[in-house]
Coordinates of C-alpha atoms in Angstrom, one line a residue:
M1 CA 95.1 15.9 -18.8
T2 CA 92.8 13.4 -19.9
E3 CA 89.0 13.6 -19.4
A4 CA 89.1 11.0 -16.4
E5 CA 91.7 12.9 -14.8
H6 CA 89.6 16.2 -15.1
R7 CA 86.5 14.6 -13.3
K8 CA 88.6 13.1 -10.4
P9 CA 88.9 15.5 -7.4
Q10 CA 92.6 16.5 -6.9
S11 CA 92.6 17.0 -3.1
D12 CA 90.7 16.2 0.2
E13 CA 89.2 19.8 0.2
A14 CA 87.7 19.1 -3.0
R15 CA 86.5 15.7 -2.2
S16 CA 84.8 17.1 0.9
F17 CA 83.1 19.7 -1.2
Y18 CA 81.6 17.1 -3.5
D19 CA 80.3 14.9 -0.6
S20 CA 78.5 18.0 0.9
E21 CA 76.7 18.8 -2.2
I22 CA 75.0 15.2 -2.4
T23 CA 72.5 15.0 0.6
S24 CA 69.2 13.0 1.4
E25 CA 65.8 14.8 1.5
F26 CA 65.3 13.4 4.8
A27 CA 68.7 14.8 6.3
V28 CA 68.5 17.3 9.1
P29 CA 69.3 20.8 7.9
D30 CA 72.2 22.7 9.2
G31 CA 71.6 24.7 12.4
L32 CA 68.5 22.7 13.4
A33 CA 69.1 21.2 16.9
M34 CA 67.4 17.8 17.4
P35 CA 67.0 16.2 20.8
R36 CA 68.9 13.0 21.1
T37 CA 67.4 10.0 22.7
V38 CA 68.8 8.3 25.7
G39 CA 69.4 4.5 25.8
G40 CA 69.5 3.9 22.2
E41 CA 65.8 4.4 21.6
P42 CA 65.1 4.5 17.8
E43 CA 63.9 7.7 16.2
T44 CA 61.1 6.2 14.3
T45 CA 58.1 5.1 16.2
S46 CA 54.8 3.4 15.2
E47 CA 51.6 5.4 14.5
F48 CA 49.8 3.3 17.1
A49 CA 52.2 4.3 20.0
L50 CA 51.0 6.3 22.9
P51 CA 52.3 9.8 23.1
K52 CA 54.1 11.1 26.2
G53 CA 51.8 12.3 29.0
L54 CA 48.8 10.3 28.1
D55 CA 47.6 8.3 31.1
V56 CA 45.7 5.2 30.0
P57 CA 43.6 3.5 32.9
Q58 CA 44.7 -0.2 33.3
P59 CA 41.9 -2.7 34.1
T60 CA 42.0 -4.0 37.7
A61 CA 43.0 -7.4 38.4
A62 CA 39.6 -8.0 40.3
E63 CA 37.5 -7.7 37.2
P64 CA 38.8 -9.9 34.5
E65 CA 37.6 -9.6 30.8
G66 CA 34.5 -11.4 30.2
S67 CA 32.4 -12.8 27.4
A68 CA 29.4 -11.1 25.7
F69 CA 27.2 -13.2 27.8
T70 CA 28.7 -12.3 31.1
A71 CA 26.6 -10.1 33.4
P72 CA 27.6 -6.5 33.6
R73 CA 29.5 -5.3 36.7
T74 CA 26.6 -3.0 37.6
Y75 CA 24.1 -5.7 37.5
S76 CA 22.5 -6.7 40.7
A77 CA 20.2 -9.8 41.0
K78 CA 18.4 -8.4 44.0
D79 CA 17.5 -5.2 42.1
A80 CA 17.2 -6.8 38.7
P81 CA 14.8 -4.9 36.2
P82 CA 11.8 -6.8 34.9
A83 CA 12.7 -9.5 32.5
F84 CA 11.4 -9.5 28.8
T85 CA 9.9 -13.0 29.3
P86 CA 7.3 -13.1 32.1
P87 CA 7.7 -15.8 34.8
T88 CA 4.9 -18.0 33.4
G89 CA 6.6 -17.9 30.0
I90 CA 5.4 -16.6 26.5
P91 CA 1.8 -17.6 25.8
V92 CA 1.4 -19.9 22.9
V93 CA -0.6 -18.7 20.0
S94 CA -3.1 -21.1 18.8
L95 CA -3.3 -21.0 15.0
T96 CA -5.8 -23.5 14.1
K97 CA -6.2 -24.7 10.5
D98 CA -10.0 -23.6 10.3
V99 CA -8.9 -19.9 10.8
P100 CA -8.5 -17.9 7.7
W101 CA -4.8 -17.4 6.7
Q102 CA -5.1 -13.7 6.6
D103 CA -5.8 -13.7 10.6
R104 CA -3.0 -16.2 11.2
M105 CA -0.5 -14.3 9.1
R106 CA -1.4 -10.9 10.7
T107 CA -1.0 -12.2 14.1
M108 CA 2.4 -13.6 13.4
L109 CA 3.6 -10.5 11.5
R110 CA 2.8 -8.4 14.6
M111 CA 5.0 -10.6 16.8
P112 CA 8.7 -10.4 17.2
V113 CA 10.5 -12.9 15.2
A114 CA 11.8 -14.8 18.2
E115 CA 8.3 -15.3 19.4
R116 CA 6.7 -16.6 16.3
P117 CA 5.6 -20.2 16.4
A118 CA 7.8 -22.1 14.1
P119 CA 7.6 -25.9 13.2
E120 CA 10.4 -28.1 14.2
P121 CA 13.3 -28.1 11.9
V122 CA 13.6 -31.1 10.0
H123 CA 17.2 -32.4 8.8
K124 CA 16.8 -33.0 5.2
S125 CA 19.2 -34.7 2.8
E126 CA 21.0 -32.9 0.0
D127 CA 18.6 -34.4 -2.4
D128 CA 15.6 -33.2 -0.6
A129 CA 16.9 -29.8 0.5
G130 CA 13.7 -28.0 -0.7
P131 CA 13.4 -25.2 -3.2
A132 CA 16.0 -22.4 -3.5
V133 CA 15.5 -19.4 -1.3
P134 CA 15.7 -16.8 -4.2
R135 CA 13.1 -18.6 -6.2
V136 CA 10.6 -18.6 -3.2
L137 CA 11.2 -14.9 -2.7
D138 CA 10.6 -14.2 -6.3
L139 CA 7.3 -16.0 -6.3
T140 CA 6.3 -14.2 -3.1
L141 CA 7.1 -10.8 -4.7
R142 CA 5.2 -11.8 -7.9
I143 CA 2.1 -12.7 -5.8
G144 CA 2.4 -9.5 -3.7
E145 CA 2.7 -7.5 -6.8
L146 CA -0.6 -8.8 -8.2
L147 CA -2.4 -8.1 -4.9
L148 CA -1.0 -4.6 -4.5
A149 CA -1.6 -3.7 -8.2
G150 CA -5.2 -5.0 -7.8
G151 CA -6.0 -2.5 -4.9
E152 CA -5.5 -4.7 -1.8
G153 CA -4.6 -3.2 1.4
A154 CA -0.9 -3.2 2.3
E155 CA -1.6 -5.3 5.5
D156 CA -3.3 -8.0 3.5
V157 CA -0.4 -7.9 1.0
E158 CA 2.1 -8.4 3.6
A159 CA 0.0 -11.2 5.3
A160 CA -0.2 -13.0 1.9
M161 CA 3.7 -12.6 1.3
F162 CA 4.5 -14.1 4.7
A163 CA 2.1 -16.9 4.1
V164 CA 3.7 -17.8 0.9
C165 CA 7.3 -17.8 2.4
R166 CA 6.0 -19.9 5.5
S167 CA 4.5 -22.4 3.3
Y168 CA 7.9 -23.2 1.8
G169 CA 9.6 -23.3 5.2
L170 CA 11.0 -19.7 5.4
D171 CA 9.8 -18.5 8.8
R172 CA 12.3 -15.9 9.6
C173 CA 11.3 -13.5 6.8
E174 CA 10.2 -9.9 6.9
P175 CA 7.9 -8.3 4.1
N176 CA 7.8 -4.7 3.3
V177 CA 5.0 -3.0 1.2
T178 CA 4.9 0.5 0.1
F179 CA 2.9 2.1 -2.7
T180 CA 5.3 1.3 -5.6
L181 CA 7.9 -1.0 -4.0
L182 CA 7.9 -4.6 -2.5
S183 CA 10.6 -6.0 -0.6
I184 CA 11.3 -9.2 1.4
S185 CA 14.2 -10.3 3.5
Y186 CA 14.9 -13.9 4.8
Q187 CA 17.7 -14.6 7.4
P188 CA 18.1 -18.3 8.2
S189 CA 19.8 -17.5 11.5
L190 CA 21.6 -14.9 13.2
V191 CA 25.0 -16.0 11.9
D192 CA 23.9 -16.4 8.2
D193 CA 23.8 -13.6 5.8
P194 CA 20.2 -12.4 4.9
V195 CA 18.9 -12.7 1.5
T196 CA 16.8 -9.6 0.3
A197 CA 14.9 -9.3 -2.9
S198 CA 12.6 -6.4 -4.2
R199 CA 10.1 -5.8 -6.9
T200 CA 8.5 -2.5 -8.4
V201 CA 5.0 -2.2 -9.1
R202 CA 4.6 -0.1 -12.2
R203 CA 1.1 -0.9 -13.4
R204 CA -2.1 -1.1 -11.8
G205 CA -5.4 -2.4 -12.9
T206 CA -8.9 -3.3 -11.5
D207 CA -9.7 -6.7 -11.8
Y208 CA -11.2 -8.6 -8.8
T209 CA -11.5 -11.8 -10.5
R210 CA -7.7 -12.0 -10.8
L211 CA -7.5 -10.9 -7.1
A212 CA -9.8 -13.6 -6.1
A213 CA -7.7 -16.2 -8.0
V214 CA -4.5 -14.9 -6.3
F215 CA -6.1 -15.3 -2.8
Q216 CA -7.2 -18.9 -3.6
L217 CA -3.5 -19.6 -4.7
V218 CA -2.3 -18.2 -1.3
D219 CA -4.9 -20.3 0.6
D220 CA -3.8 -23.5 -1.3
L221 CA -0.3 -22.8 -0.4
S222 CA -0.9 -22.0 3.2
D223 CA -3.0 -25.2 3.6
P224 CA -0.6 -27.9 5.1
E225 CA -2.5 -30.7 3.6
T226 CA -2.2 -29.2 0.0
A227 CA 1.4 -29.8 -1.0
I228 CA 1.9 -27.6 -4.1
S229 CA 5.5 -27.6 -5.5
L230 CA 7.3 -24.3 -6.6
E231 CA 6.9 -25.2 -10.3
D232 CA 3.1 -25.9 -9.9
A233 CA 2.7 -22.5 -8.1
Y234 CA 4.5 -20.7 -11.0
R235 CA 2.3 -22.4 -13.4
R236 CA -0.7 -21.4 -11.7
L237 CA 0.6 -17.8 -11.3
A238 CA 1.2 -17.6 -15.0
E239 CA -2.4 -19.0 -15.7
I240 CA -3.8 -16.1 -13.6
R241 CA -1.8 -13.5 -15.5
R242 CA -2.9 -14.9 -18.9
N243 CA -6.5 -14.9 -18.0
R244 CA -8.6 -12.5 -19.8
H245 CA -11.1 -10.2 -18.1
P246 CA -14.5 -11.7 -17.4
Y247 CA -16.4 -8.9 -19.2
P248 CA -15.7 -7.4 -22.6
T249 CA -15.3 -3.8 -23.4
W250 CA -18.8 -3.2 -24.7
V251 CA -20.2 -4.5 -21.4
L252 CA -17.9 -2.2 -19.4
T253 CA -19.1 0.7 -21.3
S254 CA -22.7 -0.3 -20.9
A255 CA -22.3 -0.8 -17.1
S256 CA -20.6 2.7 -16.9
G257 CA -23.8 4.2 -18.6
L258 CA -26.2 2.3 -16.4
L259 CA -24.3 3.2 -13.2
A260 CA -24.6 6.8 -14.1
G261 CA -28.4 6.3 -15.0
A262 CA -29.0 4.6 -11.7
A263 CA -27.1 7.5 -9.8
S264 CA -29.3 10.1 -11.4
V265 CA -32.4 8.2 -10.4
L266 CA -31.1 7.8 -6.9
V267 CA -31.0 11.7 -6.7
G268 CA -34.4 12.6 -8.0
G269 CA -34.1 12.0 -11.8
D270 CA -36.7 10.7 -14.1
L271 CA -36.6 8.5 -17.2
L272 CA -35.3 11.3 -19.5
V273 CA -32.6 12.1 -16.8
F274 CA -31.7 8.4 -16.7
V275 CA -31.1 8.3 -20.4
A276 CA -29.0 11.7 -20.7
A277 CA -26.9 10.6 -17.7
M278 CA -26.3 7.1 -19.3
L279 CA -25.3 8.6 -22.7
G280 CA -23.0 11.1 -21.1
A281 CA -21.2 8.5 -19.0
M282 CA -20.9 6.1 -22.0
L283 CA -19.4 8.9 -24.1
G284 CA -17.0 10.0 -21.3
D285 CA -15.9 6.4 -20.9
R286 CA -15.1 6.0 -24.7
L287 CA -13.2 9.3 -24.6
A288 CA -11.2 7.9 -21.5
W289 CA -10.3 4.8 -23.3
L290 CA -9.1 6.8 -26.4
C291 CA -6.9 8.8 -24.1
A292 CA -5.6 5.7 -22.4
G293 CA -4.7 4.2 -25.8
R294 CA -2.8 7.4 -26.6
G295 CA -0.7 7.0 -23.4
L296 CA -2.1 10.1 -21.5
P297 CA -1.8 9.9 -17.8
E298 CA -5.0 9.0 -15.8
F299 CA -5.3 12.6 -14.6
Y300 CA -6.3 13.7 -18.1
Q301 CA -8.5 10.7 -18.6
F302 CA -10.6 11.5 -15.6
T303 CA -10.8 15.1 -16.9
V304 CA -11.9 14.1 -20.2
A305 CA -14.5 11.4 -18.8
A306 CA -16.1 14.3 -16.6
M307 CA -16.8 16.6 -19.4
P308 CA -19.5 14.8 -21.5
P309 CA -22.1 14.4 -18.7
A310 CA -21.6 17.9 -17.6
A311 CA -22.0 19.2 -21.2
I312 CA -25.2 17.2 -21.7
G313 CA -26.6 18.6 -18.6
I314 CA -25.8 22.2 -19.6
A315 CA -27.2 21.4 -23.1
L316 CA -30.5 20.4 -21.6
T317 CA -30.5 23.6 -19.5
L318 CA -29.9 25.8 -22.6
A319 CA -32.6 24.0 -24.5
H320 CA -35.1 24.8 -21.6
V321 CA -35.9 21.1 -21.2
D322 CA -38.0 20.7 -18.0
V323 CA -35.4 18.0 -16.4
K324 CA -33.1 18.2 -13.4
A325 CA -29.7 19.0 -15.1
S326 CA -28.0 18.6 -11.8
A327 CA -29.1 14.9 -11.5
V328 CA -27.5 14.4 -15.0
I329 CA -24.3 15.8 -13.9
T330 CA -24.3 14.2 -10.5
G331 CA -25.0 10.7 -12.1
G332 CA -21.9 11.3 -14.4
L333 CA -19.9 12.1 -11.2
F334 CA -20.9 8.8 -9.5
A335 CA -19.2 6.9 -12.3
L336 CA -15.9 8.6 -11.7
L337 CA -15.4 9.1 -8.0
P338 CA -12.4 6.8 -6.9
G339 CA -14.0 5.0 -3.9
R340 CA -11.8 1.9 -4.2
A341 CA -8.7 3.9 -3.9
L342 CA -10.0 6.0 -1.1
V343 CA -11.1 3.0 0.9
A344 CA -7.6 1.5 0.6
G345 CA -5.8 4.5 1.5
V346 CA -7.8 5.2 4.8
Q347 CA -7.4 1.4 5.5
D348 CA -3.7 1.6 5.1
G349 CA -3.5 4.7 7.4
L350 CA -5.7 3.1 10.1
T351 CA -3.7 -0.1 10.2
G352 CA -0.3 1.6 10.4
F353 CA 1.1 1.9 6.7
Y354 CA 1.4 5.7 6.6
I355 CA 3.7 5.9 3.5
T356 CA 1.5 3.7 1.4
A357 CA -1.8 5.5 2.8
S358 CA -0.2 8.9 2.0
A359 CA 0.5 7.7 -1.5
R360 CA -3.0 6.5 -2.1
L361 CA -4.6 9.5 -0.7
L362 CA -2.5 11.7 -3.1
E363 CA -3.5 9.5 -5.9
V364 CA -7.2 10.0 -4.9
M365 CA -6.6 13.8 -4.7
Y366 CA -5.1 13.9 -8.2
F367 CA -8.1 11.9 -9.6
F368 CA -10.5 14.2 -7.8
V369 CA -8.8 17.3 -9.0
G370 CA -8.9 15.9 -12.7
I371 CA -12.8 15.5 -12.2
V372 CA -13.0 18.9 -10.8
V373 CA -11.3 20.5 -13.7
G374 CA -13.4 18.7 -16.3
V375 CA -16.6 19.7 -14.7
L376 CA -15.5 23.4 -14.0
V377 CA -14.6 23.8 -17.5
M378 CA -18.0 22.8 -18.8
L379 CA -19.9 24.6 -16.1
Y380 CA -17.9 27.9 -16.8
V381 CA -18.8 27.5 -20.4
G382 CA -22.4 27.1 -19.6
V383 CA -22.5 30.0 -17.3
Q384 CA -20.8 32.1 -20.1
L385 CA -23.5 31.0 -22.4
G386 CA -26.4 31.9 -20.2
A387 CA -27.2 28.5 -18.6
H388 CA -29.2 29.1 -15.4
L389 CA -27.8 26.4 -13.1
N390 CA -29.4 26.7 -9.6
P391 CA -26.9 25.9 -6.9
D392 CA -29.7 25.9 -4.3
E393 CA -31.6 23.2 -6.0
A394 CA -32.3 20.4 -3.7
L395 CA -31.9 16.9 -4.8
S396 CA -34.6 14.4 -3.3
T397 CA -33.3 11.4 -1.3
A398 CA -36.3 9.9 0.3
S399 CA -39.4 10.9 -1.7
R400 CA -39.3 7.6 -3.8
P401 CA -38.0 4.8 -1.5
L402 CA -38.7 2.0 -3.7
W403 CA -37.3 3.4 -6.8
Q404 CA -34.2 4.5 -5.1
I405 CA -33.6 1.1 -3.4
A406 CA -33.9 -0.4 -6.9
A407 CA -31.5 2.2 -8.2
S408 CA -29.0 1.6 -5.5
M409 CA -29.0 -2.1 -6.2
L410 CA -28.5 -1.5 -9.9
L411 CA -25.8 0.9 -9.1
S412 CA -24.1 -1.7 -7.0
L413 CA -24.4 -4.3 -9.5
T414 CA -22.8 -2.2 -12.4
F415 CA -20.1 -1.1 -10.2
A416 CA -19.2 -4.6 -9.5
V417 CA -19.1 -5.4 -13.3
L418 CA -16.7 -2.4 -13.7
L419 CA -14.4 -3.9 -11.0
Q420 CA -14.2 -7.0 -13.1
Q421 CA -15.7 -9.2 -10.2
E422 CA -16.6 -12.9 -10.4
R423 CA -20.1 -13.5 -11.4
S424 CA -20.6 -15.5 -8.3
T425 CA -20.2 -12.5 -6.1
V426 CA -22.3 -9.9 -8.1
L427 CA -25.3 -10.9 -6.3
A428 CA -24.1 -10.7 -2.8
V429 CA -22.6 -7.3 -3.5
T430 CA -25.8 -6.1 -5.0
L431 CA -27.8 -7.1 -1.9
N432 CA -25.1 -5.5 0.4
G433 CA -25.4 -2.2 -1.5
G434 CA -29.3 -2.3 -1.2
V435 CA -29.2 -2.8 2.4
A436 CA -26.7 0.1 2.7
W437 CA -29.0 2.4 1.1
C438 CA -31.9 1.2 3.1
V439 CA -30.1 2.0 6.4
Y440 CA -28.8 5.3 5.1
G441 CA -32.4 6.4 3.9
A442 CA -33.9 5.4 7.2
M443 CA -31.5 7.3 9.2
Q444 CA -31.9 10.4 6.9
T445 CA -35.6 10.2 7.6
G446 CA -35.0 9.9 11.3
G447 CA -33.2 13.3 11.2
F448 CA -29.6 12.1 11.6
S449 CA -26.9 14.0 9.8
P450 CA -25.6 12.8 6.4
V451 CA -22.1 12.2 7.7
A452 CA -23.4 9.9 10.5
S453 CA -25.9 8.2 8.3
T454 CA -23.2 7.5 5.7
A455 CA -20.7 6.2 8.4
V456 CA -23.3 3.8 9.9
A457 CA -24.2 2.5 6.3
A458 CA -20.6 2.0 5.5
G459 CA -20.0 0.2 8.7
L460 CA -22.7 -2.3 7.8
V461 CA -21.2 -2.8 4.4
G462 CA -17.7 -3.5 5.9
L463 CA -19.2 -5.9 8.4
F464 CA -21.2 -7.9 5.8
G465 CA -18.3 -7.9 3.4
Q466 CA -15.9 -9.3 6.0
L467 CA -18.4 -12.0 7.0
L468 CA -18.8 -13.1 3.5
S469 CA -15.0 -13.0 2.7
R470 CA -14.5 -15.2 5.8
Y471 CA -17.1 -17.6 4.7
R472 CA -15.5 -17.9 1.4
F473 CA -11.9 -17.5 2.6
A474 CA -11.5 -14.7 -0.1
S475 CA -10.7 -10.9 0.0
A476 CA -13.1 -8.6 1.3
L477 CA -12.8 -6.0 -1.5
P478 CA -15.2 -7.7 -3.9
Y479 CA -17.8 -7.6 -1.3
T480 CA -17.4 -4.0 0.0
T481 CA -16.1 -1.8 -2.7
A482 CA -19.1 -1.8 -5.1
A483 CA -21.6 -1.8 -2.3
I484 CA -20.4 1.6 -1.1
G485 CA -21.3 3.0 -4.6
P486 CA -24.7 4.5 -3.5
L487 CA -23.1 6.3 -0.7
L488 CA -20.4 8.3 -2.7
P489 CA -20.8 12.0 -2.4
G490 CA -21.7 12.9 -5.9
S491 CA -24.3 15.5 -5.3
A492 CA -22.0 17.4 -2.7
T493 CA -19.3 17.4 -5.1
Y494 CA -21.4 18.8 -7.9
F495 CA -23.0 21.6 -5.9
G496 CA -19.5 22.6 -4.6
L497 CA -18.1 22.9 -8.1
L498 CA -21.4 24.7 -9.3
S499 CA -21.0 27.3 -6.6
I500 CA -17.3 27.8 -7.5
A501 CA -18.1 28.3 -11.2
G502 CA -20.6 31.0 -10.0
N503 CA -18.1 33.0 -8.0
E504 CA -19.4 31.7 -4.7
V505 CA -16.3 30.3 -3.6
D506 CA -17.0 30.3 0.2
E507 CA -20.1 28.1 -0.3
G508 CA -18.4 25.9 -2.9
L509 CA -15.6 25.2 -0.5
V510 CA -18.2 24.3 2.4
S511 CA -19.9 21.9 -0.1
L512 CA -16.5 20.4 -1.2
S513 CA -15.7 20.1 2.6
K514 CA -18.9 18.3 3.2
A515 CA -18.2 15.9 0.2
A516 CA -14.7 15.2 1.9
A517 CA -16.3 14.4 5.1
L518 CA -18.7 12.0 3.6
A519 CA -15.8 10.3 1.8
M520 CA -13.9 9.8 5.1
A521 CA -17.0 8.7 6.8
I522 CA -17.3 5.9 4.1
A523 CA -13.8 4.8 4.4
I524 CA -13.6 4.9 8.1
G525 CA -17.2 3.1 8.3
V526 CA -15.9 0.3 6.0
N527 CA -12.7 -0.3 8.1
L528 CA -14.6 0.0 11.3
G529 CA -17.0 -2.7 10.3
S530 CA -14.3 -5.0 9.3
E531 CA -12.5 -4.5 12.6
I532 CA -15.7 -5.2 14.5
S533 CA -16.2 -8.5 12.7
R534 CA -12.6 -9.5 13.7
L535 CA -13.3 -8.4 17.3
F536 CA -16.4 -10.2 17.9
L537 CA -16.1 -13.4 15.7
R538 CA -14.7 -16.3 17.4
V539 CA -11.5 -17.2 15.5
G540 CA -8.3 -18.5 16.8
S541 CA -6.0 -15.5 16.3
A542 CA -8.3 -12.5 16.6
G543 CA -7.9 -12.1 20.3
K544 CA -4.0 -12.4 20.0
R545 CA -3.9 -9.7 17.3
R546 CA -1.5 -7.0 18.4
A547 CA -2.0 -3.4 17.4
A548 CA 0.1 -2.0 14.5
K549 CA 1.7 0.5 16.8
R550 CA 1.9 1.0 20.6
T551 CA 1.0 4.6 21.4
R552 CA 0.8 6.8 24.5
G553 CA 2.4 4.0 26.5
F554 CA -0.5 1.5 26.2

């Protein structure tokens, strides 16, 4: 028998055996009874088919399917709810040209997008289509970065970003500002895709001259009579970035020393105390610059800068020199307290920017802890060496009014130099600081509490600063930050730290709590003065300015 004949089945029984062995994997096994369908319905059904027993309600013929703009079936014109638009229409917001752009942009940012006054759309040709949207958003973010890095409040940064976008025809934009991130989104219409861009703020610096130049650029862009192209705006922004600081390093170090010396005289020091505080602050400033050059964080820079004034005060006590060592240490603290960041943080919280406010206040807390660590280390060393530092020693505040007024004005002047302000603003802020100290001293003499006196004086600082900024169409920071320098709680901070170093923790915490209350009084007073100026000044949009957040149903 051949091989082919061997592979071929020889009978029907054998052929049936071979066919039963070859089956499909989808075949029904033997012994499994499957129900048969009636009427030739196929076995396979769609996965979208309805199972048996499920009753689906069918729409009635009386209610046909309508569009998205059709009124609902339950709507009744007789019992209709109040409409969003009042019967008299939405009031038109008057945005006159002589109003500062900050007020106009704040008003529009707190309005719904549909209610913002926008110019009539102009149909342009393809050759005159305007600048590209991504480039406008990039310019806006770069301007916002300089403002936020310079210490400007989040509300003013958003207003400036919106002003830049609106100047180039991007009305339907929404800026968003946090402590380290800027973002902006623009949507031409409801059917177009939005364009979103963001930028991270990594470095911060204090240069109010640059801040004023950026405000001037935004003012020129928001002026309809000043047509600035996108290329010109980029060029001016690059020039602002390249500009050097108005004061060299040695002037800043000298200003730091004069600030500490003026603060020591402010709390009762004499000429020797003035010189000692000045030398300590200058040495601390140089050590802080050295740490910054090595890349150390600002926390350690503040810690190192706080050590030399405390060390000099302790050295004078150990040498039994008849001076107020507390005035030397307090003067050094005045040069380090972060008043600028504190005012900006409280202002952001009061205007509804809670995330940015929390971040700023946390930054202030870290700086303050750094100062506390530096001073406590030196005070502890002094106590171990036998220095008799008296925490009950009272610093005089009203015994030499003329000297203290002069010292407060010198303190504000040197603080303005440290903030890199324009020379044209230094005189105004110096006078503002002198007025603030006069009000504070008069209220203290009249028997008012230090917190109330500080709040009222800071409120006047904010009021005058806002008036000056509106007169010059500039930021209010250069006119307010340096003027609050004489009001900073340097003495309360020092006595709190001294009590803690002497194992009197309860008294130390009470004094530090007083320092925190004074700091909050300064920040709230400055913001309240600014709001009062907006409330009573006759400007086009102050009456239409909406609150940052609706609370308690009002």
